[in-house]
Amino acid sequence: SMVRTSNLKELMLSRNTLRGTLPTQLGRLTLLENLEGYGNEFSGTLPTELGKCQTLRRLDMFNNKLSGPLPTEIGLLNKLQIFHVKENGLTGTIPPVIGELAQLSWLDVSDNNIHGTIPKSFALSRTLRDIRLADNMFYDPIPQGLCDNESMNGGATQYGCSGVGCPLGTFSDMGFAMESEAGCKKCPEGFSTLYLASTRCRKFTTYDILSMLYDVMDGEFWAE
């Protein structure tokens, strides 16, 4: 019944231990500006119908059990400023259209299973100030425009591209160089990282390394 309220501007569902999937009928809330559902147990995918919520400014589904790829329809939300989906089980890559959002200032996809490179479209953003990528499966290159943005991640780009994501073999509490830690820290001897923007180091098996190479070299498209 809630999704029948077409004039609804705010939908606040956070920290209620809600379960199940997000209804596709959310797309009927064409005046919705703020959708907060963090701290629940929502599962399934982000519905593509969210792309119909043209007035949405904040989409916060942090700390749930969402899965599947980020829908390209998010790129239709031209007024979106905050996109927060940290701590889920999201997969796939970041659609380049998200980097083209004209008002996006905060993107947090930390602690998911997203892979690939950061789309070049983010380097051209004039509004993005925070991009949080920690603990996914991202690899180089980081678009130079992000590294040159002096306002990115609270000025962390004083450390260059490390201010967007710590390079291989290094880590930090946030996954990017922090002034309080004097940049990204080197992993202890015998430990390393496989991907950019790591918050911890670990020992790796040969299988781990081959899996990374398979991902980086688009192994899923290899001919049998």
PDB file of C-alpha atoms in Angstrom:
ATOM      1  CA  SER A   1       0.000   0.000   0.000  1.00  0.00           C
ATOM      2  CA  MET A   2       2.923   2.310   0.616  1.00  0.00           C
ATOM      3  CA  VAL A   3       3.925   2.311  -3.045  1.00  0.00           C
ATOM      4  CA  ARG A   4       0.453   3.546  -3.968  1.00  0.00           C
ATOM      5  CA  THR A   5       1.283   6.884  -2.350  1.00  0.00           C
ATOM      6  CA  SER A   6       2.484   8.503  -5.555  1.00  0.00           C
ATOM      7  CA  ASN A   7       3.156  11.887  -3.882  1.00  0.00           C
ATOM      8  CA  LEU A   8       5.601  10.391  -1.360  1.00  0.00           C
ATOM      9  CA  LYS A   9       8.901  12.274  -1.200  1.00  0.00           C
ATOM     10  CA  GLU A  10      10.704  10.393   1.574  1.00  0.00           C
ATOM     11  CA  LEU A  11      10.679   6.680   2.351  1.00  0.00           C
ATOM     12  CA  MET A  12      12.606   5.913   5.543  1.00  0.00           C
ATOM     13  CA  LEU A  13      12.893   2.187   6.269  1.00  0.00           C
ATOM     14  CA  SER A  14      16.305   1.957   7.929  1.00  0.00           C
ATOM     15  CA  ARG A  15      17.199  -0.326  10.844  1.00  0.00           C
ATOM     16  CA  ASN A  16      13.948  -2.249  11.000  1.00  0.00           C
ATOM     17  CA  THR A  17      15.214  -5.795  10.292  1.00  0.00           C
ATOM     18  CA  LEU A  18      13.086  -5.837   7.142  1.00  0.00           C
ATOM     19  CA  ARG A  19      13.487  -8.829   4.835  1.00  0.00           C
ATOM     20  CA  GLY A  20      12.548  -9.764   1.299  1.00  0.00           C
ATOM     21  CA  THR A  21      13.167  -8.070  -2.009  1.00  0.00           C
ATOM     22  CA  LEU A  22      12.673  -4.444  -2.931  1.00  0.00           C
ATOM     23  CA  PRO A  23       9.365  -4.117  -4.799  1.00  0.00           C
ATOM     24  CA  THR A  24       9.430  -3.103  -8.435  1.00  0.00           C
ATOM     25  CA  GLN A  25       6.511  -0.811  -7.638  1.00  0.00           C
ATOM     26  CA  LEU A  26       9.005   1.635  -6.134  1.00  0.00           C
ATOM     27  CA  GLY A  27       9.253   2.936  -9.682  1.00  0.00           C
ATOM     28  CA  ARG A  28       5.762   4.390  -9.276  1.00  0.00           C
ATOM     29  CA  LEU A  29       7.034   6.850  -6.667  1.00  0.00           C
ATOM     30  CA  THR A  30       7.939   9.403  -9.292  1.00  0.00           C
ATOM     31  CA  LEU A  31       8.261  12.258  -6.757  1.00  0.00           C
ATOM     32  CA  LEU A  32      10.481  10.352  -4.344  1.00  0.00           C
ATOM     33  CA  GLU A  33      13.572  12.283  -3.271  1.00  0.00           C
ATOM     34  CA  ASN A  34      14.985  10.182  -0.445  1.00  0.00           C
ATOM     35  CA  LEU A  35      15.012   6.379  -0.196  1.00  0.00           C
ATOM     36  CA  GLU A  36      16.746   5.034   2.895  1.00  0.00           C
ATOM     37  CA  GLY A  37      16.692   1.336   3.663  1.00  0.00           C
ATOM     38  CA  TYR A  38      20.058   0.753   5.293  1.00  0.00           C
ATOM     39  CA  GLY A  39      20.610  -1.685   8.149  1.00  0.00           C
ATOM     40  CA  ASN A  40      17.987  -4.229   7.100  1.00  0.00           C
ATOM     41  CA  GLU A  41      18.099  -7.672   5.493  1.00  0.00           C
ATOM     42  CA  PHE A  42      16.808  -6.835   2.031  1.00  0.00           C
ATOM     43  CA  SER A  43      17.881  -9.394  -0.554  1.00  0.00           C
ATOM     44  CA  GLY A  44      17.663  -9.752  -4.311  1.00  0.00           C
ATOM     45  CA  THR A  45      18.650  -7.063  -6.774  1.00  0.00           C
ATOM     46  CA  LEU A  46      18.183  -3.323  -6.941  1.00  0.00           C
ATOM     47  CA  PRO A  47      15.071  -3.056  -9.132  1.00  0.00           C
ATOM     48  CA  THR A  48      15.625  -1.484 -12.525  1.00  0.00           C
ATOM     49  CA  GLU A  49      12.363   0.400 -11.988  1.00  0.00           C
ATOM     50  CA  LEU A  50      14.228   2.758  -9.640  1.00  0.00           C
ATOM     51  CA  GLY A  51      15.330   4.503 -12.811  1.00  0.00           C
ATOM     52  CA  LYS A  52      11.803   5.937 -13.036  1.00  0.00           C
ATOM     53  CA  CYS A  53      12.273   7.869  -9.779  1.00  0.00           C
ATOM     54  CA  GLN A  54      13.569  10.913 -11.630  1.00  0.00           C
ATOM     55  CA  THR A  55      13.551  13.189  -8.559  1.00  0.00           C
ATOM     56  CA  LEU A  56      15.568  10.840  -6.338  1.00  0.00           C
ATOM     57  CA  ARG A  57      18.458  12.595  -4.618  1.00  0.00           C
ATOM     58  CA  ARG A  58      19.545   9.995  -2.053  1.00  0.00           C
ATOM     59  CA  LEU A  59      19.571   6.216  -2.447  1.00  0.00           C
ATOM     60  CA  ASP A  60      20.933   4.529   0.664  1.00  0.00           C
ATOM     61  CA  MET A  61      20.787   0.735   0.910  1.00  0.00           C
ATOM     62  CA  PHE A  62      23.932   0.276   2.996  1.00  0.00           C
ATOM     63  CA  ASN A  63      24.318  -2.941   5.014  1.00  0.00           C
ATOM     64  CA  ASN A  64      21.779  -5.303   3.478  1.00  0.00           C
ATOM     65  CA  LYS A  65      22.005  -8.577   1.552  1.00  0.00           C
ATOM     66  CA  LEU A  66      21.491  -7.233  -1.944  1.00  0.00           C
ATOM     67  CA  SER A  67      23.046  -9.127  -4.840  1.00  0.00           C
ATOM     68  CA  GLY A  68      23.425  -8.932  -8.594  1.00  0.00           C
ATOM     69  CA  PRO A  69      24.810  -6.062 -10.682  1.00  0.00           C
ATOM     70  CA  LEU A  70      24.224  -2.354 -10.308  1.00  0.00           C
ATOM     71  CA  PRO A  71      21.425  -1.570 -12.782  1.00  0.00           C
ATOM     72  CA  THR A  72      22.342   0.782 -15.606  1.00  0.00           C
ATOM     73  CA  GLU A  73      19.001   2.493 -14.987  1.00  0.00           C
ATOM     74  CA  ILE A  74      20.626   4.239 -12.010  1.00  0.00           C
ATOM     75  CA  GLY A  75      22.176   6.421 -14.702  1.00  0.00           C
ATOM     76  CA  LEU A  76      18.725   7.866 -15.396  1.00  0.00           C
ATOM     77  CA  LEU A  77      18.585   9.517 -11.966  1.00  0.00           C
ATOM     78  CA  ASN A  78      19.907  12.902 -13.008  1.00  0.00           C
ATOM     79  CA  LYS A  79      19.254  14.474  -9.596  1.00  0.00           C
ATOM     80  CA  LEU A  80      20.946  11.728  -7.585  1.00  0.00           C
ATOM     81  CA  GLN A  81      23.537  13.117  -5.188  1.00  0.00           C
ATOM     82  CA  ILE A  82      24.213  10.221  -2.808  1.00  0.00           C
ATOM     83  CA  PHE A  83      24.417   6.563  -3.819  1.00  0.00           C
ATOM     84  CA  HIS A  84      25.330   4.380  -0.841  1.00  0.00           C
ATOM     85  CA  VAL A  85      25.293   0.593  -1.226  1.00  0.00           C
ATOM     86  CA  LYS A  86      28.193  -0.404   1.022  1.00  0.00           C
ATOM     87  CA  GLU A  87      28.213  -3.857   2.657  1.00  0.00           C
ATOM     88  CA  ASN A  88      26.046  -5.911   0.354  1.00  0.00           C
ATOM     89  CA  GLY A  89      26.797  -8.734  -2.064  1.00  0.00           C
ATOM     90  CA  LEU A  90      26.617  -6.758  -5.286  1.00  0.00           C
ATOM     91  CA  THR A  91      28.488  -8.113  -8.308  1.00  0.00           C
ATOM     92  CA  GLY A  92      29.353  -7.105 -11.859  1.00  0.00           C
ATOM     93  CA  THR A  93      31.023  -3.841 -12.800  1.00  0.00           C
ATOM     94  CA  ILE A  94      30.175  -0.176 -12.208  1.00  0.00           C
ATOM     95  CA  PRO A  95      28.084   1.046 -15.167  1.00  0.00           C
ATOM     96  CA  PRO A  96      29.839   4.030 -16.811  1.00  0.00           C
ATOM     97  CA  VAL A  97      26.531   5.945 -16.883  1.00  0.00           C
ATOM     98  CA  ILE A  98      26.714   6.338 -13.107  1.00  0.00           C
ATOM     99  CA  GLY A  99      29.855   8.421 -13.547  1.00  0.00           C
ATOM    100  CA  GLU A 100      27.903  10.704 -15.885  1.00  0.00           C
ATOM    101  CA  LEU A 101      25.303  11.694 -13.266  1.00  0.00           C
ATOM    102  CA  ALA A 102      25.339  15.479 -13.214  1.00  0.00           C
ATOM    103  CA  GLN A 103      24.818  15.944  -9.452  1.00  0.00           C
ATOM    104  CA  LEU A 104      26.441  12.868  -7.920  1.00  0.00           C
ATOM    105  CA  SER A 105      28.681  13.882  -5.008  1.00  0.00           C
ATOM    106  CA  TRP A 106      28.989  10.672  -2.959  1.00  0.00           C
ATOM    107  CA  LEU A 107      29.404   7.100  -4.206  1.00  0.00           C
ATOM    108  CA  ASP A 108      30.070   4.275  -1.765  1.00  0.00           C
ATOM    109  CA  VAL A 109      30.198   0.715  -3.112  1.00  0.00           C
ATOM    110  CA  SER A 110      32.618  -0.599  -0.480  1.00  0.00           C
ATOM    111  CA  ASP A 111      32.497  -4.180   0.761  1.00  0.00           C
ATOM    112  CA  ASN A 112      30.817  -5.844  -2.199  1.00  0.00           C
ATOM    113  CA  ASN A 113      31.959  -8.222  -4.945  1.00  0.00           C
ATOM    114  CA  ILE A 114      32.166  -5.658  -7.722  1.00  0.00           C
ATOM    115  CA  HIS A 115      35.044  -6.106 -10.148  1.00  0.00           C
ATOM    116  CA  GLY A 116      36.763  -4.444 -13.102  1.00  0.00           C
ATOM    117  CA  THR A 117      38.137  -0.957 -13.525  1.00  0.00           C
ATOM    118  CA  ILE A 118      36.701   2.402 -12.503  1.00  0.00           C
ATOM    119  CA  PRO A 119      34.902   3.855 -15.553  1.00  0.00           C
ATOM    120  CA  LYS A 120      36.626   6.816 -17.208  1.00  0.00           C
ATOM    121  CA  SER A 121      33.350   8.732 -16.970  1.00  0.00           C
ATOM    122  CA  PHE A 122      34.051   9.414 -13.285  1.00  0.00           C
ATOM    123  CA  ALA A 123      37.147  11.411 -14.222  1.00  0.00           C
ATOM    124  CA  LEU A 124      34.946  13.988 -15.944  1.00  0.00           C
ATOM    125  CA  SER A 125      32.552  14.537 -13.033  1.00  0.00           C
ATOM    126  CA  ARG A 126      32.427  18.104 -11.734  1.00  0.00           C
ATOM    127  CA  THR A 127      30.407  17.252  -8.626  1.00  0.00           C
ATOM    128  CA  LEU A 128      31.894  14.021  -7.233  1.00  0.00           C
ATOM    129  CA  ARG A 129      33.695  14.604  -3.933  1.00  0.00           C
ATOM    130  CA  ASP A 130      33.724  11.176  -2.308  1.00  0.00           C
ATOM    131  CA  ILE A 131      34.212   7.785  -3.934  1.00  0.00           C
ATOM    132  CA  ARG A 132      34.564   4.767  -1.664  1.00  0.00           C
ATOM    133  CA  LEU A 133      35.667   1.539  -3.336  1.00  0.00           C
ATOM    134  CA  ALA A 134      37.212  -0.531  -0.539  1.00  0.00           C
ATOM    135  CA  ASP A 135      37.238  -4.315  -0.496  1.00  0.00           C
ATOM    136  CA  ASN A 136      35.956  -5.142  -3.935  1.00  0.00           C
ATOM    137  CA  MET A 137      37.869  -6.527  -6.897  1.00  0.00           C
ATOM    138  CA  PHE A 138      38.978  -3.365  -8.678  1.00  0.00           C
ATOM    139  CA  TYR A 139      42.212  -3.106 -10.598  1.00  0.00           C
ATOM    140  CA  ASP A 140      44.213  -0.435 -12.442  1.00  0.00           C
ATOM    141  CA  PRO A 141      44.052   1.994 -14.063  1.00  0.00           C
ATOM    142  CA  ILE A 142      42.383   4.617 -11.912  1.00  0.00           C
ATOM    143  CA  PRO A 143      41.172   7.465 -14.183  1.00  0.00           C
ATOM    144  CA  GLN A 144      43.696  10.282 -13.865  1.00  0.00           C
ATOM    145  CA  GLY A 145      40.968  12.894 -13.541  1.00  0.00           C
ATOM    146  CA  LEU A 146      39.955  11.385 -10.195  1.00  0.00           C
ATOM    147  CA  CYS A 147      43.549  11.475  -8.987  1.00  0.00           C
ATOM    148  CA  ASP A 148      43.842  15.143  -9.996  1.00  0.00           C
ATOM    149  CA  ASN A 149      40.655  16.174  -8.154  1.00  0.00           C
ATOM    150  CA  GLU A 150      41.975  18.006  -5.082  1.00  0.00           C
ATOM    151  CA  SER A 151      38.607  17.756  -3.309  1.00  0.00           C
ATOM    152  CA  MET A 152      38.286  13.983  -3.643  1.00  0.00           C
ATOM    153  CA  ASN A 153      37.895  12.018  -0.407  1.00  0.00           C
ATOM    154  CA  GLY A 154      38.604  15.002   1.791  1.00  0.00           C
ATOM    155  CA  GLY A 155      41.765  15.990  -0.054  1.00  0.00           C
ATOM    156  CA  ALA A 156      43.277  12.489   0.035  1.00  0.00           C
ATOM    157  CA  THR A 157      44.467  12.943  -3.551  1.00  0.00           C
ATOM    158  CA  GLN A 158      47.418  14.867  -2.171  1.00  0.00           C
ATOM    159  CA  TYR A 159      48.799  11.303  -2.295  1.00  0.00           C
ATOM    160  CA  GLY A 160      47.912  10.964  -5.971  1.00  0.00           C
ATOM    161  CA  CYS A 161      45.833   8.017  -7.131  1.00  0.00           C
ATOM    162  CA  SER A 162      46.331   6.398  -3.730  1.00  0.00           C
ATOM    163  CA  GLY A 163      43.790   8.941  -2.514  1.00  0.00           C
ATOM    164  CA  VAL A 164      41.195   7.101  -4.593  1.00  0.00           C
ATOM    165  CA  GLY A 165      42.329   3.548  -3.879  1.00  0.00           C
ATOM    166  CA  CYS A 166      45.438   2.068  -2.272  1.00  0.00           C
ATOM    167  CA  PRO A 167      47.631   0.325  -4.887  1.00  0.00           C
ATOM    168  CA  LEU A 168      48.525  -3.360  -4.825  1.00  0.00           C
ATOM    169  CA  GLY A 169      50.640  -4.371  -1.862  1.00  0.00           C
ATOM    170  CA  THR A 170      49.304  -1.572   0.331  1.00  0.00           C
ATOM    171  CA  PHE A 171      46.244  -0.945   2.485  1.00  0.00           C
ATOM    172  CA  SER A 172      44.501   1.502   4.814  1.00  0.00           C
ATOM    173  CA  ASP A 173      41.498   1.474   7.115  1.00  0.00           C
ATOM    174  CA  MET A 174      39.362   3.157   4.444  1.00  0.00           C
ATOM    175  CA  GLY A 175      40.974   1.629   1.368  1.00  0.00           C
ATOM    176  CA  PHE A 176      42.490   4.924   0.234  1.00  0.00           C
ATOM    177  CA  ALA A 177      45.379   7.085   1.458  1.00  0.00           C
ATOM    178  CA  MET A 178      44.580   8.921   4.661  1.00  0.00           C
ATOM    179  CA  GLU A 179      46.524  11.772   6.202  1.00  0.00           C
ATOM    180  CA  SER A 180      46.098  10.239   9.663  1.00  0.00           C
ATOM    181  CA  GLU A 181      47.978   7.176   8.408  1.00  0.00           C
ATOM    182  CA  ALA A 182      50.450   9.155   6.262  1.00  0.00           C
ATOM    183  CA  GLY A 183      49.098   7.509   3.116  1.00  0.00           C
ATOM    184  CA  CYS A 184      48.582   3.834   2.357  1.00  0.00           C
ATOM    185  CA  LYS A 185      50.610   1.375   4.420  1.00  0.00           C
ATOM    186  CA  LYS A 186      52.766  -1.391   2.943  1.00  0.00           C
ATOM    187  CA  CYS A 187      51.700  -4.938   3.652  1.00  0.00           C
ATOM    188  CA  PRO A 188      53.927  -6.923   6.039  1.00  0.00           C
ATOM    189  CA  GLU A 189      56.451  -9.288   4.495  1.00  0.00           C
ATOM    190  CA  GLY A 190      54.778 -12.401   3.164  1.00  0.00           C
ATOM    191  CA  PHE A 191      51.413 -10.662   2.818  1.00  0.00           C
ATOM    192  CA  SER A 192      49.893  -8.640  -0.002  1.00  0.00           C
ATOM    193  CA  THR A 193      46.679  -7.526  -1.673  1.00  0.00           C
ATOM    194  CA  LEU A 194      45.228  -8.652  -4.983  1.00  0.00           C
ATOM    195  CA  TYR A 195      43.103  -5.605  -5.730  1.00  0.00           C
ATOM    196  CA  LEU A 196      43.024  -1.845  -5.355  1.00  0.00           C
ATOM    197  CA  ALA A 197      41.481  -0.163  -2.323  1.00  0.00           C
ATOM    198  CA  SER A 198      42.113  -2.933   0.188  1.00  0.00           C
ATOM    199  CA  THR A 199      41.672  -2.492   3.938  1.00  0.00           C
ATOM    200  CA  ARG A 200      43.749  -5.518   4.903  1.00  0.00           C
ATOM    201  CA  CYS A 201      46.532  -7.760   3.646  1.00  0.00           C
ATOM    202  CA  ARG A 202      46.576 -11.552   3.500  1.00  0.00           C
ATOM    203  CA  LYS A 203      48.590 -14.507   2.331  1.00  0.00           C
ATOM    204  CA  PHE A 204      47.590 -15.755  -1.102  1.00  0.00           C
ATOM    205  CA  THR A 205      47.597 -19.153  -2.719  1.00  0.00           C
ATOM    206  CA  THR A 206      48.474 -19.846  -6.332  1.00  0.00           C
ATOM    207  CA  TYR A 207      44.756 -20.337  -6.926  1.00  0.00           C
ATOM    208  CA  ASP A 208      44.021 -16.815  -5.631  1.00  0.00           C
ATOM    209  CA  ILE A 209      46.556 -15.286  -8.009  1.00  0.00           C
ATOM    210  CA  LEU A 210      45.307 -17.264 -11.010  1.00  0.00           C
ATOM    211  CA  SER A 211      41.734 -16.250 -10.173  1.00  0.00           C
ATOM    212  CA  MET A 212      42.734 -12.593 -10.212  1.00  0.00           C
ATOM    213  CA  LEU A 213      44.472 -12.992 -13.582  1.00  0.00           C
ATOM    214  CA  TYR A 214      41.391 -14.738 -14.938  1.00  0.00           C
ATOM    215  CA  ASP A 215      39.251 -11.785 -13.865  1.00  0.00           C
ATOM    216  CA  VAL A 216      41.658  -9.072 -15.072  1.00  0.00           C
ATOM    217  CA  MET A 217      42.026 -10.743 -18.476  1.00  0.00           C
ATOM    218  CA  ASP A 218      38.264 -11.284 -18.944  1.00  0.00           C
ATOM    219  CA  GLY A 219      38.617 -15.046 -18.703  1.00  0.00           C
ATOM    220  CA  GLU A 220      34.847 -15.546 -18.824  1.00  0.00           C
ATOM    221  CA  PHE A 221      34.989 -14.603 -22.505  1.00  0.00           C
ATOM    222  CA  TRP A 222      37.802 -16.981 -23.447  1.00  0.00           C
ATOM    223  CA  ALA A 223      36.999 -19.528 -26.092  1.00  0.00           C
ATOM    224  CA  GLU A 224      36.951 -23.103 -24.890  1.00  0.00           C
TER     225      GLU A 224
END
